[in-house]
Short mmCIF file of C-alpha atoms in Angstrom, two decimals:
data_model
loop_
_atom_site.label_atom_id
_atom_site.label_comp_id
_atom_site.label_asym_id
_atom_site.label_seq_id
_atom_site.Cartn_x
_atom_site.Cartn_y
_atom_site.Cartn_z
CA UNK Y 10 10.00 -27.32 -9.09
CA UNK Y 11 7.58 -27.68 -5.42
CA UNK Y 12 6.70 -30.99 -4.33
CA UNK Y 13 3.33 -31.94 -5.20
CA UNK Y 14 2.77 -28.84 -7.66
CA UNK Y 15 0.19 -28.36 -11.15
CA UNK Y 16 1.51 -26.72 -14.23
CA UNK Y 17 -1.81 -26.71 -16.16
CA UNK Y 18 -4.11 -23.77 -16.80
CA UNK Y 19 -3.90 -20.33 -18.71
CA UNK Y 20 -2.71 -18.57 -15.78
CA UNK Y 21 0.28 -21.41 -15.74
CA UNK Y 22 0.86 -21.13 -19.22
CA UNK Y 23 1.78 -17.70 -18.69
CA UNK Y 24 3.85 -17.67 -15.95
CA UNK Y 25 5.81 -20.83 -16.89
CA UNK Y 26 6.01 -19.93 -20.62
CA UNK Y 27 9.37 -19.29 -22.35
CA UNK Y 28 10.46 -15.64 -23.61
CA UNK Y 29 10.18 -11.98 -22.55
CA UNK Y 30 7.45 -11.54 -19.58
CA UNK Y 31 5.28 -8.53 -18.32
CA UNK Y 32 4.07 -7.68 -15.10
CA UNK Y 33 1.17 -5.09 -14.56
CA UNK Y 34 1.23 -3.72 -10.91
CA UNK Y 35 -1.78 -2.08 -9.06
CA UNK Y 36 -1.56 0.62 -6.71
CA UNK Y 37 -4.32 1.27 -4.01
CA UNK Y 38 -6.55 4.00 -3.47
CA UNK Y 39 -10.00 3.56 -2.62
CA UNK Y 40 -12.56 5.27 -5.40
CA UNK Y 41 -9.24 6.66 -6.95
CA UNK Y 42 -9.12 3.72 -8.39
CA UNK Y 43 -10.73 5.20 -12.01
CA UNK Y 44 -7.55 6.96 -12.57
CA UNK Y 45 -5.73 3.43 -13.24
CA UNK Y 46 -8.61 2.19 -15.35
CA UNK Y 47 -8.40 6.14 -17.57
CA UNK Y 48 -4.63 4.41 -17.85
CA UNK Y 49 -5.64 0.72 -18.47
CA UNK Y 50 -8.12 2.02 -21.25
CA UNK Y 51 -5.47 3.47 -23.43
CA UNK Y 52 -3.24 0.80 -22.58
CA UNK Y 53 -5.66 -1.72 -23.77
CA UNK Y 54 -6.56 0.35 -26.95
CA UNK Y 55 -2.94 0.79 -27.64
CA UNK Y 56 -2.34 -3.15 -27.47
CA UNK Y 57 -5.64 -3.94 -29.15
CA UNK Y 58 -4.25 -2.41 -32.32
CA UNK Y 59 -0.88 -3.91 -32.06
CA UNK Y 60 -2.85 -7.21 -32.04
CA UNK Y 61 -4.21 -5.94 -35.20
CA UNK Y 62 -7.42 -4.61 -33.69
CA UNK Y 63 -8.91 -8.12 -32.44
CA UNK Y 64 -12.26 -7.51 -30.46
CA UNK Y 65 -11.19 -10.34 -28.68
CA UNK Y 66 -7.64 -9.48 -26.99
CA UNK Y 67 -7.55 -8.41 -23.36
CA UNK Y 68 -4.95 -6.96 -20.60
CA UNK Y 69 -4.51 -10.78 -19.64
CA UNK Y 70 -3.28 -11.96 -23.40
CA UNK Y 71 -0.20 -8.99 -22.62
CA UNK Y 72 0.42 -9.40 -19.24
CA UNK Y 73 1.63 -12.58 -17.24
CA UNK Y 74 1.50 -11.24 -14.47
CA UNK Y 75 -1.41 -8.72 -13.05
CA UNK Y 76 -0.69 -7.72 -9.10
CA UNK Y 77 -2.71 -4.97 -7.01
CA UNK Y 78 -3.31 -3.78 -3.58
CA UNK Y 79 -6.85 -2.24 -2.31
CA UNK Y 80 -8.93 -0.74 -5.20
CA UNK Y 81 -5.95 -2.49 -7.49
CA UNK Y 82 -6.49 -5.63 -6.52
CA UNK Y 83 -10.12 -5.59 -7.58
CA UNK Y 84 -8.83 -4.49 -10.69
CA UNK Y 85 -5.76 -6.71 -10.74
CA UNK Y 86 -8.25 -9.75 -10.55
CA UNK Y 87 -11.15 -8.63 -13.43
CA UNK Y 88 -8.23 -8.18 -15.83
CA UNK Y 89 -7.04 -11.71 -14.85
CA UNK Y 90 -10.53 -13.04 -15.38
CA UNK Y 91 -10.59 -11.79 -18.60
CA UNK Y 92 -12.75 -8.40 -18.02
CA UNK Y 93 -12.06 -5.72 -20.95
CA UNK Y 94 -10.90 -2.45 -18.58
CA UNK Y 95 -14.29 -0.76 -20.21
CA UNK Y 96 -16.77 -3.16 -18.06
CA UNK Y 97 -14.65 -2.85 -15.21
CA UNK Y 98 -14.43 0.99 -15.42
CA UNK Y 99 -18.45 0.69 -15.57
CA UNK Y 100 -18.82 -1.53 -12.66
CA UNK Y 101 -17.10 0.73 -10.79
CA UNK Y 102 -18.98 4.46 -11.78
CA UNK Y 103 -22.17 1.98 -11.13
CA UNK Y 104 -20.96 0.60 -7.70
CA UNK Y 105 -18.77 3.38 -6.03
CA UNK Y 106 -21.82 5.25 -4.69
CA UNK Y 107 -23.18 1.88 -3.61
CA UNK Y 108 -19.92 0.64 -2.07
CA UNK Y 109 -19.45 4.29 -0.35
CA UNK Y 110 -22.55 5.36 1.28
CA UNK Y 111 -21.93 6.15 4.82
CA UNK Y 112 -23.89 4.58 7.19
CA UNK Y 113 -27.23 6.05 8.20
CA UNK Y 114 -26.23 5.86 12.11
CA UNK Y 115 -22.91 4.42 13.62
CA UNK Y 116 -20.54 5.30 16.54
CA UNK Y 117 -17.42 7.09 15.31
CA UNK Y 118 -14.26 5.09 16.51
CA UNK Y 119 -16.59 2.18 17.37
CA UNK Y 120 -18.52 0.43 13.86
CA UNK Y 121 -16.44 0.94 10.22
CA UNK Y 122 -17.57 4.17 7.95
CA UNK Y 123 -19.16 1.77 4.97
CA UNK Y 124 -20.98 -0.98 6.00
CA UNK Y 125 -19.07 -4.44 3.96
CA UNK Y 126 -22.10 -6.42 2.88
CA UNK Y 127 -22.25 -4.15 -0.72
CA UNK Y 128 -18.52 -4.59 -1.09
CA UNK Y 129 -19.29 -8.30 -0.45
CA UNK Y 130 -22.07 -8.55 -2.56
CA UNK Y 131 -19.85 -6.77 -5.47
CA UNK Y 132 -16.68 -9.20 -5.08
CA UNK Y 133 -19.69 -12.57 -4.82
CA UNK Y 134 -21.15 -11.19 -8.46
CA UNK Y 135 -18.16 -10.36 -9.87
CA UNK Y 136 -15.53 -13.05 -8.52
CA UNK Y 137 -18.39 -16.01 -7.44
CA UNK Y 138 -16.56 -19.01 -5.62
CA UNK Y 139 -13.88 -19.19 -7.83
CA UNK Y 140 -10.24 -20.54 -5.53
CA UNK Y 141 -7.14 -19.67 -6.30
CA UNK Y 142 -6.49 -22.45 -8.75
CA UNK Y 143 -9.56 -21.92 -11.05
CA UNK Y 144 -8.84 -22.77 -14.35
CA UNK Y 145 -10.69 -19.48 -15.86
CA UNK Y 146 -7.68 -17.32 -14.37
CA UNK Y 147 -5.81 -16.42 -17.63
CA UNK Y 148 -2.89 -15.63 -16.00
CA UNK Y 149 -0.86 -14.84 -13.21
CA UNK Y 150 -2.36 -12.84 -10.35
CA UNK Y 151 -1.26 -11.69 -6.73
CA UNK Y 152 -3.01 -9.43 -4.58
CA UNK Y 153 -0.97 -7.45 -1.35
CA UNK Y 154 -3.00 -7.95 1.92
CA UNK Y 155 -2.00 -7.29 5.30
CA UNK Y 156 -2.91 -10.08 8.03
CA UNK Y 157 -3.49 -8.39 11.18
CA UNK Y 158 -3.35 -10.31 13.90
CA UNK Y 159 0.69 -11.33 13.30
CA UNK Y 160 1.55 -7.63 11.79
CA UNK Y 161 3.22 -9.50 8.37
CA UNK Y 162 2.07 -8.37 4.52
CA UNK Y 163 0.96 -11.47 2.68
CA UNK Y 164 1.52 -11.61 -1.09
CA UNK Y 165 -1.44 -14.30 -1.87
CA UNK Y 166 -1.13 -15.53 -5.60
CA UNK Y 167 -1.70 -18.55 -8.15
CA UNK Y 168 1.60 -19.28 -8.34
CA UNK Y 169 1.13 -23.38 -8.29
CA UNK Y 170 5.09 -23.49 -7.15
CA UNK Y 171 4.86 -21.00 -4.23
CA UNK Y 172 5.33 -22.30 -1.23
CA UNK Y 173 1.81 -22.83 0.89
CA UNK Y 174 0.44 -23.88 -2.27
CA UNK Y 175 -0.15 -26.96 -1.34
CA UNK Y 176 -1.90 -28.75 1.58
CA UNK Y 177 0.99 -30.32 3.46
CA UNK Y 178 1.14 -34.18 4.29
CA UNK Y 179 0.99 -32.91 8.38
CA UNK Y 180 -2.12 -30.60 7.70
CA UNK Y 181 -0.54 -27.96 9.26
CA UNK Y 182 -2.30 -24.90 6.96
CA UNK Y 183 -4.73 -24.76 4.65
CA UNK Y 184 -3.18 -24.76 1.17
CA UNK Y 185 -3.24 -20.93 -0.95
CA UNK Y 186 -4.67 -22.77 -4.07
CA UNK Y 187 -8.14 -23.61 -1.73
CA UNK Y 188 -8.22 -19.46 -0.74
CA UNK Y 189 -11.71 -17.54 -2.52
CA UNK Y 190 -10.19 -15.00 -4.75
CA UNK Y 191 -13.71 -12.90 -3.54
CA UNK Y 192 -11.99 -13.06 0.02
CA UNK Y 193 -8.74 -12.14 -0.72
CA UNK Y 194 -9.66 -9.62 -2.88
CA UNK Y 195 -11.95 -8.63 0.18
CA UNK Y 196 -8.71 -8.70 2.32
CA UNK Y 197 -6.60 -5.57 0.14
CA UNK Y 198 -9.57 -3.34 0.39
CA UNK Y 199 -10.55 -3.89 4.31
CA UNK Y 200 -9.33 -0.22 4.91
CA UNK Y 201 -9.25 -0.05 8.85
CA UNK Y 202 -12.13 2.51 9.48
CA UNK Y 203 -13.76 2.32 6.29
CA UNK Y 204 -14.27 -1.09 6.28
CA UNK Y 205 -14.42 -4.28 9.08
CA UNK Y 206 -11.51 -6.17 8.30
CA UNK Y 207 -11.70 -9.73 6.39
CA UNK Y 208 -11.35 -13.23 7.90
CA UNK Y 209 -9.77 -16.35 5.89
CA UNK Y 210 -9.30 -19.98 7.06
CA UNK Y 211 -5.66 -20.57 7.38
CA UNK Y 212 -5.91 -23.56 8.92
CA UNK Y 213 -9.06 -26.09 8.83
CA UNK Y 214 -10.82 -25.78 12.15
CA UNK Y 215 -8.77 -23.20 13.67
CA UNK Y 216 -9.40 -19.43 14.65
CA UNK Y 217 -9.46 -17.67 10.91
CA UNK Y 218 -6.72 -15.37 10.19
CA UNK Y 219 -7.97 -11.84 10.30
CA UNK Y 220 -6.95 -9.68 6.95
CA UNK Y 221 -7.16 -5.41 6.50
CA UNK Y 222 -6.16 -3.87 3.58
CA UNK Y 223 -2.65 -4.26 1.91
CA UNK Y 224 -2.19 -0.05 1.62
CA UNK Y 225 -0.96 -0.60 5.16
CA UNK Y 226 1.91 -2.22 4.12
CA UNK Y 227 5.33 -0.62 2.11
CA UNK Y 228 3.41 -2.41 -1.14
CA UNK Y 229 0.38 0.31 -1.45
CA UNK Y 230 2.25 0.06 -4.99
CA UNK Y 231 2.83 -3.50 -4.88
CA UNK Y 232 5.68 -2.81 -7.92
CA UNK Y 233 8.60 -4.07 -6.33
CA UNK Y 234 6.72 -7.36 -4.15
CA UNK Y 235 5.42 -8.48 -7.67
CA UNK Y 236 9.05 -8.05 -9.15
CA UNK Y 237 10.12 -9.97 -5.62
CA UNK Y 238 8.56 -12.82 -6.57
CA UNK Y 239 9.24 -13.76 -9.89
CA UNK Y 240 12.92 -13.78 -8.51
CA UNK Y 241 13.22 -15.04 -5.19
CA UNK Y 242 14.18 -18.64 -5.38
CA UNK Y 243 11.22 -19.74 -2.86
CA UNK Y 244 8.92 -18.32 -5.92
CA UNK Y 245 10.14 -21.27 -8.90
CA UNK Y 246 9.83 -18.91 -11.72
CA UNK Y 247 13.17 -17.82 -11.63
CA UNK Y 248 12.15 -15.27 -14.20
CA UNK Y 249 14.95 -13.31 -16.97
CA UNK Y 250 16.33 -10.19 -16.23
CA UNK Y 251 17.34 -7.17 -18.33
CA UNK Y 252 15.34 -4.58 -20.72
CA UNK Y 253 14.74 -6.73 -23.38
CA UNK Y 254 13.32 -9.72 -20.82
CA UNK Y 255 11.22 -8.35 -18.09
CA UNK Y 256 8.77 -5.20 -18.29
CA UNK Y 257 6.73 -3.73 -15.57
CA UNK Y 258 4.28 -1.64 -15.66
CA UNK Y 259 3.55 0.36 -12.62
CA UNK Y 260 -0.15 2.70 -12.23
CA UNK Y 261 -0.82 4.73 -9.53
CA UNK Y 262 -4.19 5.79 -8.34
CA UNK Y 263 -3.46 9.80 -8.03
CA UNK Y 264 0.01 10.49 -5.63
CA UNK Y 265 0.56 13.39 -3.86
CA UNK Y 266 3.03 14.02 -1.19
CA UNK Y 267 1.30 14.43 2.43
CA UNK Y 268 3.29 17.35 3.42
CA UNK Y 269 1.51 20.48 5.22
CA UNK Y 270 0.14 23.25 2.52
CA UNK Y 271 1.87 26.61 2.39
CA UNK Y 272 0.81 28.67 5.71
CA UNK Y 273 -0.89 25.79 7.47
CA UNK Y 274 -0.37 24.77 11.25
CA UNK Y 275 0.18 21.76 12.77
CA UNK Y 276 -2.36 19.16 14.34
CA UNK Y 277 -2.96 20.58 17.39
CA UNK Y 278 -3.15 16.75 19.16
CA UNK Y 279 -1.29 14.28 19.80
CA UNK Y 280 -3.45 11.78 17.70
CA UNK Y 281 -3.99 14.46 15.41
CA UNK Y 282 -0.22 14.83 14.95
CA UNK Y 283 0.34 10.92 15.20
CA UNK Y 284 -2.45 10.10 12.18
CA UNK Y 285 -0.77 12.75 9.97
CA UNK Y 286 2.72 10.92 10.68
CA UNK Y 287 1.52 7.58 10.16
CA UNK Y 288 0.29 8.90 6.84
CA UNK Y 289 3.70 9.93 5.87
CA UNK Y 290 5.01 7.15 6.69
CA UNK Y 291 3.00 5.64 3.73
CA UNK Y 292 3.40 8.33 1.53
CA UNK Y 293 6.97 7.93 1.96
CA UNK Y 294 6.90 4.50 1.39
CA UNK Y 295 5.29 4.21 -1.80
CA UNK Y 296 8.03 7.12 -3.05
CA UNK Y 297 10.72 4.79 -1.72
CA UNK Y 298 9.01 2.13 -3.90
CA UNK Y 299 8.91 3.94 -6.99
CA UNK Y 300 13.12 5.07 -6.64
CA UNK Y 301 13.92 1.67 -6.05
CA UNK Y 302 12.31 0.95 -9.31
CA UNK Y 303 13.51 3.42 -11.23
CA UNK Y 304 17.07 2.50 -9.77
CA UNK Y 305 17.05 -0.68 -10.36
CA UNK Y 306 14.80 -0.36 -13.96
CA UNK Y 307 15.78 1.22 -17.15
CA UNK Y 308 12.88 4.22 -17.86
CA UNK Y 309 12.16 6.33 -21.45
CA UNK Y 310 10.54 8.69 -18.84
CA UNK Y 311 10.86 8.42 -15.48
CA UNK Y 312 9.52 10.44 -12.55
CA UNK Y 313 11.49 13.07 -10.65
CA UNK Y 314 12.48 11.70 -7.11
CA UNK Y 315 13.39 14.84 -5.48
CA UNK Y 316 15.51 17.54 -5.48
CA UNK Y 317 18.64 15.58 -4.42
CA UNK Y 318 19.03 12.29 -6.88
CA UNK Y 319 16.65 13.64 -9.87
CA UNK Y 320 15.08 10.93 -11.76
CA UNK Y 321 18.31 8.88 -11.56
CA UNK Y 322 17.78 8.32 -15.31
CA UNK Y 323 21.18 6.28 -16.49
CA UNK Y 324 21.50 5.59 -12.66
CA UNK Y 325 22.11 2.07 -12.31
CA UNK Y 326 22.56 -0.23 -9.39
CA UNK Y 327 25.27 -2.37 -11.03
CA UNK Y 328 25.73 -0.75 -14.15
CA UNK Y 329 23.00 -2.50 -15.62
CA UNK Y 330 19.81 -2.04 -15.39
CA UNK Y 331 17.86 -5.70 -14.17
CA UNK Y 332 14.26 -4.69 -16.38
CA UNK Y 333 12.28 -2.13 -18.67
CA UNK Y 334 10.25 -0.23 -15.97
CA UNK Y 335 7.20 2.55 -16.98
CA UNK Y 336 5.00 4.27 -14.54
CA UNK Y 337 1.97 6.06 -15.36
CA UNK Y 338 0.55 7.92 -12.74
CA UNK Y 339 -1.80 11.51 -12.17
CA UNK Y 340 -0.48 13.45 -9.70
CA UNK Y 341 -3.29 15.24 -7.43
CA UNK Y 342 -0.46 18.71 -6.57
CA UNK Y 343 -1.84 21.80 -8.37
CA UNK Y 344 1.59 22.89 -9.88
CA UNK Y 345 1.15 19.50 -11.28
CA UNK Y 346 -2.15 19.74 -12.54
CA UNK Y 347 -1.25 23.27 -14.09
CA UNK Y 348 1.67 22.33 -15.96
CA UNK Y 349 1.06 19.11 -17.38
CA UNK Y 350 -2.51 19.18 -17.80
CA UNK Y 351 -3.61 22.97 -17.72
CA UNK Y 352 -6.04 22.93 -15.91
CA UNK Y 353 -6.08 24.74 -12.10
CA UNK Y 354 -7.81 23.24 -9.05
CA UNK Y 355 -8.63 25.23 -5.81
CA UNK Y 356 -6.31 23.56 -2.80
CA UNK Y 357 -9.93 22.89 -1.17
CA UNK Y 358 -11.52 21.19 -4.19
CA UNK Y 359 -8.33 19.30 -4.44
CA UNK Y 360 -7.98 17.44 -1.36
CA UNK Y 361 -11.72 16.30 -1.75
CA UNK Y 362 -10.57 14.77 -5.17
CA UNK Y 363 -7.55 12.69 -2.84
CA UNK Y 364 -9.79 11.41 -0.61
CA UNK Y 365 -10.65 7.80 -0.83
CA UNK Y 366 -14.34 7.90 -0.54
CA UNK Y 367 -15.64 10.33 -3.08
CA UNK Y 368 -17.62 8.31 -5.48
CA UNK Y 369 -19.38 11.60 -6.58
CA UNK Y 370 -15.72 13.40 -8.14
CA UNK Y 371 -15.00 9.70 -9.83
CA UNK Y 372 -16.30 10.54 -13.04
CA UNK Y 373 -13.96 13.76 -12.62
CA UNK Y 374 -10.87 11.72 -12.00
CA UNK Y 375 -11.54 9.91 -14.88
CA UNK Y 376 -12.03 12.62 -16.93
CA UNK Y 377 -8.04 14.49 -15.79
CA UNK Y 378 -6.83 10.62 -15.78
CA UNK Y 379 -7.66 10.26 -19.09
CA UNK Y 380 -5.85 13.71 -20.34
CA UNK Y 381 -2.60 12.28 -18.73
CA UNK Y 382 -3.30 8.88 -19.81
CA UNK Y 383 -3.33 10.01 -23.62
CA UNK Y 384 -0.03 12.20 -23.02
CA UNK Y 385 1.73 9.37 -21.25
CA UNK Y 386 1.27 6.34 -23.03
CA UNK Y 387 2.94 5.10 -25.75
CA UNK Y 388 3.14 1.76 -27.23
CA UNK Y 389 6.79 1.68 -27.52
CA UNK Y 390 7.17 2.09 -23.70
CA UNK Y 391 4.92 -0.45 -22.98
CA UNK Y 392 7.25 -3.60 -23.83
CA UNK Y 393 10.42 -4.29 -25.44
CA UNK Y 394 8.35 -6.26 -27.93
CA UNK Y 395 5.88 -3.54 -28.61
CA UNK Y 396 9.17 -2.14 -30.74
CA UNK Y 397 8.78 -5.59 -33.01
CA UNK Y 398 6.33 -6.47 -35.32
CA UNK Y 399 2.57 -7.51 -34.17
CA UNK Y 400 1.68 -10.92 -33.87
#
C-alpha cells in the first residue's frame, strides 16, 4: 500500500473489497452523451429488477469503478454521487440548450464558441465544493483529461492508493485528493474551440496547470485506461482477472467512421485537410481501443472491427480472456441504422446528429438510442454475477 493512504469511505470499500469487480466506462461526445444515458437507463432498469425492484438501488452500488471522458465524465461523476440515470437525463435535456448556447458575438478563431460560465454553474450546482476525497462519493471514480501545458493525458481518480494522492512531505505538488470534483470534470470537458481550458492548481503558489478535453487523447473511450488502473502495480489495486472475476461495460456516444462521403472531394485547403486528419486520428484511436478490448477480453456480442480481422470472437491474446467485456453504442451510420433499427435518416441530417453541440437534437438521439438499448442490453451480459441469484 502506498505510504500515507487511507482506505475509508464508500468509494474505498468498493475499490478494495474482495470478490468480482465491475468497471463502467463512458465515452466523450458532447450533447451526444444523451445516447449513453439511454443505454444506462436500460441497464439501471434491468439491474434494479435483479435487486428485487429496490427503489434505493443505484448503479454506484453495482459498479466498483466508474470512469468517463468529457461528457462521460459528467455522467460518471453524477452516478458516483448516487444519482439515478433519470435524474441525470433530465439535467441533460434541461441544461443542454443553456450550456451549448452560442455567444451572441465573438471573433471566430479568437474566442471559444460557447461561454464556459453556464457549464461552470451547472457543475457547481451538481458537485459543489466536493473534493476527490469526499466521503459521499459512493464508488470508484476516474476522469480522463489532457494536460495541455505538458502535453500529457491525465487519469484523475479517487483511488487513495494511487500515486500523487497525498501531499508529499517535500511539498513538491498538491495531492490529488484536494482537487475539486467540479474542476476535474470541467477539465475533461474543455474541448478546444468550444470552451476555454480549465486551470487546476497542482502546486500551491505556482502557475496552475492547464487542461483541455480528455477526448484529445487516445482515451476518448476510457475503458482501456481504466483497466490499466486496476492492473498496473503503481495504482495498488491489482484486481483479479478472468471473465468470472472482472467485467467491463463500455458505452459509446454515437460512433461513426470519419471518412469522406461517397463522391465527396477532400478539403481544398491545407487547414481543412489537417483538421480532417486530426479527426480521423481520434476516430482511429477509439477504434483501436475497441479492438484491444475485444482481443483481450471475452464478449458475448462483439462488434465488427473491420473486414480484415472481423470481430475477434474466440481470438484472445495469450489464449485466455482477461475479463468479460460488453460494448454498447448507437452507430450513426446510415446502413447500420437501417439494418438494426429500421430507420432511414438522410445523410445531411445524419451529419447534424453526429455533431457534439446540437442540443435541439438530443431528444431524437435519446429515442434512437433507447430503441438500440432495448435490443442490445441483456442482463446476462452485464457481468458473470447476473447469472447468479439476486442479492
